Short mmCIF file of C-alpha atoms and ligand atoms in Angstrom, two decimals:
data_model
loop_
_atom_site.label_atom_id
_atom_site.label_comp_id
_atom_site.label_asym_id
_atom_site.label_seq_id
_atom_site.Cartn_x
_atom_site.Cartn_y
_atom_site.Cartn_z
CA MET A 8 0.00 0.00 0.00
CA LYS A 9 1.51 3.32 -1.09
CA ILE A 10 0.76 6.00 1.51
CA GLY A 11 1.13 9.72 0.73
CA VAL A 12 1.17 12.54 3.26
CA ALA A 13 -0.35 15.96 2.61
CA GLY A 14 1.45 18.73 4.51
CA ILE A 15 4.44 16.50 5.21
CA ALA A 16 6.51 19.43 6.56
CA GLY A 17 3.93 20.22 9.28
CA ARG A 18 3.93 19.16 12.94
CA MET A 19 1.55 16.28 12.23
CA GLY A 20 2.80 15.49 8.71
CA ARG A 21 6.35 14.79 9.98
CA LEU A 22 5.11 12.41 12.67
CA VAL A 23 2.79 10.63 10.23
CA ALA A 24 5.76 10.09 7.88
CA GLU A 25 7.81 8.63 10.77
CA GLU A 26 4.96 6.34 11.79
CA ILE A 27 4.47 5.07 8.21
CA LEU A 28 8.15 4.20 7.98
CA GLY A 29 7.94 2.61 11.45
CA THR A 30 5.16 0.24 10.34
CA GLY A 31 7.18 -0.84 7.30
CA ALA A 32 4.52 0.50 4.90
CA HIS A 33 5.58 2.31 1.72
CA LEU A 34 5.83 6.09 2.14
CA GLU A 35 5.17 7.45 -1.35
CA GLY A 36 6.07 11.05 -0.48
CA GLY A 37 4.24 14.21 0.45
CA THR A 38 3.02 17.65 -0.50
CA CYS A 39 4.22 20.84 1.09
CA LEU A 40 4.08 24.55 0.37
CA PRO A 41 6.97 26.12 -1.65
CA ASP A 42 8.67 27.59 1.45
CA ASP A 43 8.29 24.42 3.57
CA VAL A 44 11.29 22.19 4.21
CA PRO A 45 10.16 18.53 4.06
CA PRO A 46 11.93 15.82 6.08
CA ALA A 47 15.16 14.58 4.42
CA GLY A 48 14.91 11.81 1.84
CA ILE A 49 11.18 12.34 1.14
CA THR A 50 9.81 12.54 -2.41
CA ARG A 51 8.26 15.98 -2.70
CA TYR A 52 5.01 16.49 -4.63
CA ASN A 53 4.04 20.03 -5.51
CA ASP A 54 0.30 19.43 -5.63
CA MET A 55 -2.31 17.00 -4.39
CA ALA A 56 -3.36 15.96 -7.92
CA SER A 57 0.05 14.38 -8.62
CA LEU A 58 0.36 12.80 -5.15
CA ALA A 59 -3.18 11.37 -5.52
CA GLU A 60 -2.18 9.73 -8.82
CA ALA A 61 0.89 8.12 -7.21
CA ALA A 62 -0.55 6.95 -3.87
CA ASP A 63 -3.25 4.45 -2.79
CA VAL A 64 -4.18 6.53 0.25
CA VAL A 65 -3.26 10.04 1.42
CA VAL A 66 -3.08 11.10 5.08
CA ASP A 67 -3.95 14.79 5.32
CA PHE A 68 -3.22 17.19 8.20
CA THR A 69 -3.03 20.58 6.50
CA HIS A 70 -5.46 23.53 6.54
CA ALA A 71 -9.19 23.86 5.92
CA LEU A 72 -8.45 25.99 2.82
CA THR A 73 -7.10 22.88 1.05
CA VAL A 74 -10.23 20.75 1.49
CA HIS A 75 -12.04 21.48 -1.80
CA ASP A 76 -8.90 20.93 -3.90
CA HIS A 77 -7.93 17.77 -1.98
CA ALA A 78 -11.47 16.34 -2.21
CA ALA A 79 -11.60 16.84 -5.99
CA SER A 80 -8.07 15.48 -6.61
CA LEU A 81 -8.51 12.36 -4.48
CA ALA A 82 -12.01 11.56 -5.78
CA GLY A 83 -10.75 12.08 -9.37
CA ALA A 84 -7.80 9.72 -8.88
CA GLY A 85 -9.80 7.12 -6.90
CA THR A 86 -7.40 7.48 -3.94
CA ALA A 87 -8.53 6.90 -0.35
CA TRP A 88 -8.28 9.76 2.16
CA VAL A 89 -7.49 9.96 5.86
CA LEU A 90 -8.55 13.47 6.84
CA GLY A 91 -7.44 15.01 10.12
CA THR A 92 -7.61 18.69 9.21
CA THR A 93 -10.03 20.62 11.46
CA GLY A 94 -11.80 23.98 11.22
CA LEU A 95 -13.89 22.91 8.20
CA SER A 96 -16.90 25.04 7.21
CA ALA A 97 -20.25 23.43 6.31
CA ASP A 98 -19.32 23.95 2.65
CA ASP A 99 -15.93 22.23 3.18
CA GLN A 100 -17.73 19.32 4.83
CA ARG A 101 -20.05 18.99 1.82
CA ALA A 102 -16.92 18.61 -0.38
CA VAL A 103 -15.68 15.80 1.91
CA ASP A 104 -19.10 14.10 1.81
CA ALA A 105 -19.12 14.35 -2.01
CA ALA A 106 -15.63 12.80 -2.25
CA ALA A 107 -16.76 9.95 0.02
CA ARG A 108 -19.29 8.93 -2.63
CA HIS A 109 -16.32 8.05 -4.89
CA VAL A 110 -13.54 6.96 -2.51
CA ALA A 111 -13.17 5.60 1.03
CA VAL A 112 -12.55 8.37 3.57
CA VAL A 113 -11.77 8.19 7.30
CA GLN A 114 -12.38 11.59 8.86
CA ALA A 115 -11.72 12.30 12.53
CA ALA A 116 -11.24 15.47 14.51
CA ASN A 117 -9.04 13.36 16.78
CA PHE A 118 -7.29 10.09 15.91
CA SER A 119 -6.28 9.15 19.46
CA PRO A 120 -7.97 5.96 20.70
CA GLY A 121 -8.41 7.54 24.16
CA VAL A 122 -10.38 10.49 22.79
CA ASN A 123 -12.62 8.16 20.81
CA LEU A 124 -13.43 6.37 24.06
CA VAL A 125 -14.17 9.75 25.67
CA LEU A 126 -16.63 10.46 22.83
CA ALA A 127 -18.47 7.21 23.52
CA ILE A 128 -18.63 7.99 27.28
CA ALA A 129 -19.74 11.58 26.56
CA GLU A 130 -22.69 10.26 24.57
CA ARG A 131 -23.66 7.92 27.44
CA LEU A 132 -23.39 10.72 30.01
CA GLY A 133 -25.49 12.94 27.74
CA ALA A 134 -28.14 10.23 27.56
CA SER A 135 -28.11 9.58 31.33
CA LEU A 136 -27.94 13.06 32.87
CA PRO A 137 -31.09 15.21 32.46
CA SER A 138 -30.19 18.29 30.43
CA GLU A 139 -32.34 20.65 32.54
CA ALA A 140 -30.34 19.73 35.68
CA TYR A 141 -26.82 19.12 34.29
CA ASP A 142 -25.29 22.00 32.30
CA ALA A 143 -22.78 20.65 29.76
CA GLU A 144 -19.64 22.75 29.23
CA ILE A 145 -16.56 21.83 27.20
CA ILE A 146 -13.28 23.53 28.04
CA GLU A 147 -10.30 23.01 25.74
CA ILE A 148 -6.66 24.20 25.87
CA HIS A 149 -4.28 24.20 22.90
CA HIS A 150 -0.92 25.60 21.83
CA ARG A 151 -0.59 29.17 20.62
CA GLN A 152 -0.21 28.20 16.94
CA LYS A 153 -3.66 26.59 16.65
CA VAL A 154 -5.76 28.48 14.06
CA ASP A 155 -9.31 27.26 14.78
CA ALA A 156 -11.57 27.43 17.85
CA PRO A 157 -13.32 25.63 19.39
CA SER A 158 -11.14 22.66 18.52
CA GLY A 159 -12.55 19.95 16.25
CA THR A 160 -12.35 17.53 19.18
CA ALA A 161 -14.32 19.87 21.46
CA LEU A 162 -17.04 20.09 18.79
CA GLU A 163 -17.08 16.29 18.47
CA ILE A 164 -17.52 15.96 22.25
CA GLY A 165 -20.39 18.46 22.04
CA ARG A 166 -21.98 16.50 19.18
CA ALA A 167 -21.69 13.30 21.22
CA VAL A 168 -23.48 14.91 24.21
CA ALA A 169 -26.18 16.29 21.90
CA ARG A 170 -26.62 12.85 20.30
CA GLY A 171 -27.02 11.28 23.75
CA ARG A 172 -29.62 13.92 24.63
CA GLY A 173 -31.46 13.50 21.35
CA ALA A 174 -30.86 17.22 20.67
CA GLU A 175 -29.89 18.96 17.42
CA PHE A 176 -26.31 20.12 18.08
CA ASP A 177 -26.45 23.34 16.05
CA ARG A 178 -29.52 24.51 17.99
CA VAL A 179 -27.98 24.01 21.46
CA ARG A 180 -24.31 24.95 21.00
CA ILE A 181 -23.10 28.11 22.76
CA ASP A 182 -19.82 29.18 21.16
CA ALA A 183 -18.81 32.27 23.08
CA ARG A 184 -20.01 34.52 25.87
CA GLU A 185 -19.33 38.22 26.06
CA GLY A 186 -21.12 41.18 27.64
CA THR A 187 -24.68 40.88 28.91
CA THR A 188 -25.46 37.35 27.87
CA GLY A 189 -28.51 36.76 30.07
CA PRO A 190 -28.94 33.53 32.01
CA ARG A 191 -27.67 30.26 30.63
CA PRO A 192 -30.28 28.55 28.41
CA ALA A 193 -31.33 25.11 29.73
CA GLY A 194 -29.97 22.31 27.54
CA GLY A 195 -27.22 24.50 26.03
CA ILE A 196 -23.77 23.00 25.36
CA GLY A 197 -21.12 25.64 26.03
CA PHE A 198 -17.56 25.93 24.68
CA SER A 199 -14.52 27.74 26.10
CA ALA A 200 -11.19 27.80 24.25
CA VAL A 201 -7.88 28.66 25.96
CA ARG A 202 -4.76 29.24 23.81
CA GLY A 203 -1.17 29.37 24.97
CA GLY A 204 2.26 27.84 25.09
CA GLN A 205 2.78 24.42 23.56
CA VAL A 206 -0.19 22.47 24.99
CA VAL A 207 -0.75 19.50 22.65
CA GLY A 208 -4.44 19.28 23.57
CA GLU A 209 -6.59 19.14 26.69
CA HIS A 210 -10.36 18.65 26.73
CA THR A 211 -12.65 18.65 29.75
CA LEU A 212 -16.35 17.83 29.57
CA LEU A 213 -18.08 19.26 32.63
CA PHE A 214 -21.64 18.46 33.69
CA ALA A 215 -22.52 21.07 36.31
CA ALA A 216 -25.60 20.50 38.45
CA GLY A 217 -26.75 22.42 41.53
CA ASP A 218 -25.37 19.83 43.93
CA GLU A 219 -22.57 18.05 42.04
CA HIS A 220 -20.11 18.32 39.16
CA ILE A 221 -18.97 15.49 36.90
CA GLU A 222 -15.79 16.05 34.88
CA LEU A 223 -14.24 13.92 32.16
CA THR A 224 -10.77 15.09 31.06
CA HIS A 225 -8.44 13.93 28.31
CA ARG A 226 -4.87 15.29 28.13
CA ALA A 227 -2.66 14.54 25.14
CA PHE A 228 1.07 14.89 25.89
CA ASP A 229 2.38 13.85 22.50
CA ARG A 230 0.96 14.29 18.98
CA ARG A 231 2.30 10.85 18.15
CA SER A 232 -0.94 9.18 19.33
CA PHE A 233 -2.80 11.13 16.61
CA ALA A 234 -0.21 10.16 13.97
CA ARG A 235 -0.29 6.50 15.00
CA GLY A 236 -4.11 6.45 14.83
CA ALA A 237 -4.09 8.12 11.40
CA VAL A 238 -1.65 5.55 9.98
CA ARG A 239 -3.76 2.77 11.50
CA ALA A 240 -6.76 4.28 9.67
CA ALA A 241 -4.78 4.43 6.38
CA LEU A 242 -3.89 0.72 6.61
CA TRP A 243 -7.48 -0.15 7.60
CA LEU A 244 -8.80 1.55 4.45
CA LYS A 245 -7.21 -1.02 2.15
CA GLY A 246 -9.94 -2.52 -0.04
CA LYS A 247 -12.74 -0.55 1.63
CA PRO A 248 -15.60 0.60 -0.63
CA PRO A 249 -16.39 4.33 -1.00
CA GLY A 250 -17.92 5.88 2.11
CA LEU A 251 -17.26 8.18 5.05
CA TYR A 252 -15.85 6.19 7.97
CA THR A 253 -15.08 7.19 11.55
CA MET A 254 -12.33 6.21 13.99
CA HIS A 255 -14.99 4.29 15.93
CA GLU A 256 -15.20 1.94 12.96
CA VAL A 257 -11.40 1.75 12.54
CA LEU A 258 -11.04 0.90 16.24
CA GLY A 259 -13.91 -1.62 16.10
CA MET A 260 -16.01 0.49 18.50
CA ASP A 261 -19.06 0.93 16.21
CA GLY A 262 -21.32 -0.54 18.88
CA ALA A 263 -20.29 2.33 21.16
CA ARG A 264 -22.12 4.98 19.12
P1 LIG B 69 1.03 22.70 10.93
O1 LIG B 69 0.76 24.13 10.63
O2 LIG B 69 2.24 22.33 11.71
O3 LIG B 69 1.07 21.83 9.59
C1 LIG B 69 0.25 22.06 8.49
C2 LIG B 69 1.13 21.92 7.28
O4 LIG B 69 0.32 21.92 6.11
C3 LIG B 69 2.13 23.10 7.15
O5 LIG B 69 3.43 22.58 6.94
C4 LIG B 69 1.62 23.85 5.91
O6 LIG B 69 2.65 24.46 5.20
C5 LIG B 69 1.01 22.69 5.13
N1 LIG B 69 0.08 23.12 4.11
C6 LIG B 69 -0.89 24.07 4.18
N2 LIG B 69 -1.51 24.16 2.99
C7 LIG B 69 -0.92 23.24 2.17
C8 LIG B 69 -1.12 22.84 0.83
N3 LIG B 69 -2.05 23.44 0.08
N4 LIG B 69 -0.36 21.86 0.33
C9 LIG B 69 0.57 21.26 1.07
N5 LIG B 69 0.83 21.60 2.35
C10 LIG B 69 0.08 22.58 2.89
O7 LIG B 69 -0.30 22.18 11.67
P2 LIG B 69 -0.54 20.80 12.44
O8 LIG B 69 -0.40 21.04 13.91
O9 LIG B 69 0.25 19.71 11.80
O10 LIG B 69 -2.09 20.60 12.20
C11 LIG B 69 -2.61 20.50 10.89
C12 LIG B 69 -4.12 20.29 10.96
O11 LIG B 69 -4.39 19.05 11.62
C13 LIG B 69 -4.89 21.34 11.75
O12 LIG B 69 -6.15 21.54 11.14
C14 LIG B 69 -5.05 20.71 13.13
O13 LIG B 69 -6.14 21.21 13.86
C15 LIG B 69 -5.28 19.28 12.72
N6 LIG B 69 -4.98 18.26 13.74
C16 LIG B 69 -5.82 17.21 13.79
C17 LIG B 69 -5.55 16.17 14.66
C18 LIG B 69 -6.45 14.96 14.63
O14 LIG B 69 -6.20 13.99 15.39
N7 LIG B 69 -7.46 14.94 13.77
C19 LIG B 69 -4.43 16.22 15.49
C20 LIG B 69 -3.59 17.32 15.42
C21 LIG B 69 -3.86 18.33 14.52
#
């Protein structure tokens, strides 16, 4: 299986390349921007269209601005896609969904097995704790270079709670609070994003009731768990028919959702 890496000069792209080589799979090469310096010894591709032609699957941790181009190139070449880029707009997501009608795609806001377990527990807590008594808040902390907020993982945790509650996520999410906000709406799912330093990623799901708090926290200390999960997803995609798959399916946790 020939695996390509989009954004191979990035923080995630470099680790994904190392993990591919570590598994003994074939690293076809990677794309990077003209000013980027890719890891030594890597075949450099200047655009996704040519990498898509050469590879069987491409692992992509780049920027939301690339999504339309990457979706069209991969669907056109019939190449599978492991997509980890976050901060996608609804229109970007439609491009991913369209590509998944032609090729197999694993998309995850977080490839770490631990976070995927947290998502399953978040859904159960959402289903078990009455939303009028337990206010759900998601607090996330990331490094100063992160360009999107709330993080894709925080949004996934919020979606999991909403699913558990049988609520429509977009109607209950509370993205920011400033000024005279009025009282908290019952059933709302709130987000707070902290940015600073080199924090790899911390997410806390808080259920705050009048007489007790329940907190579920995941702390990532090393991006390598994301890279390892993404390479596992790339290998899992071999021979899979077109469709949009999740890490729950890759990890064999489908029953958890
Ligand atoms: P980064 O800025 O270190 O790396 C992104 C790389 O993509 C950069 O080298 C940039 O030059 C390159 N790039 C941008 N546009 C490109 C293009 N058109 N062609 C080729 N290369 C291009 O960022 P990062 O920390 O590696 O994160 C990348 C993305 O992955 C972000 O959206 C981040 O939120 C997400 N992320 C997801 C997970 C997950 O588990 N799903 C984990 C970590 C990061």
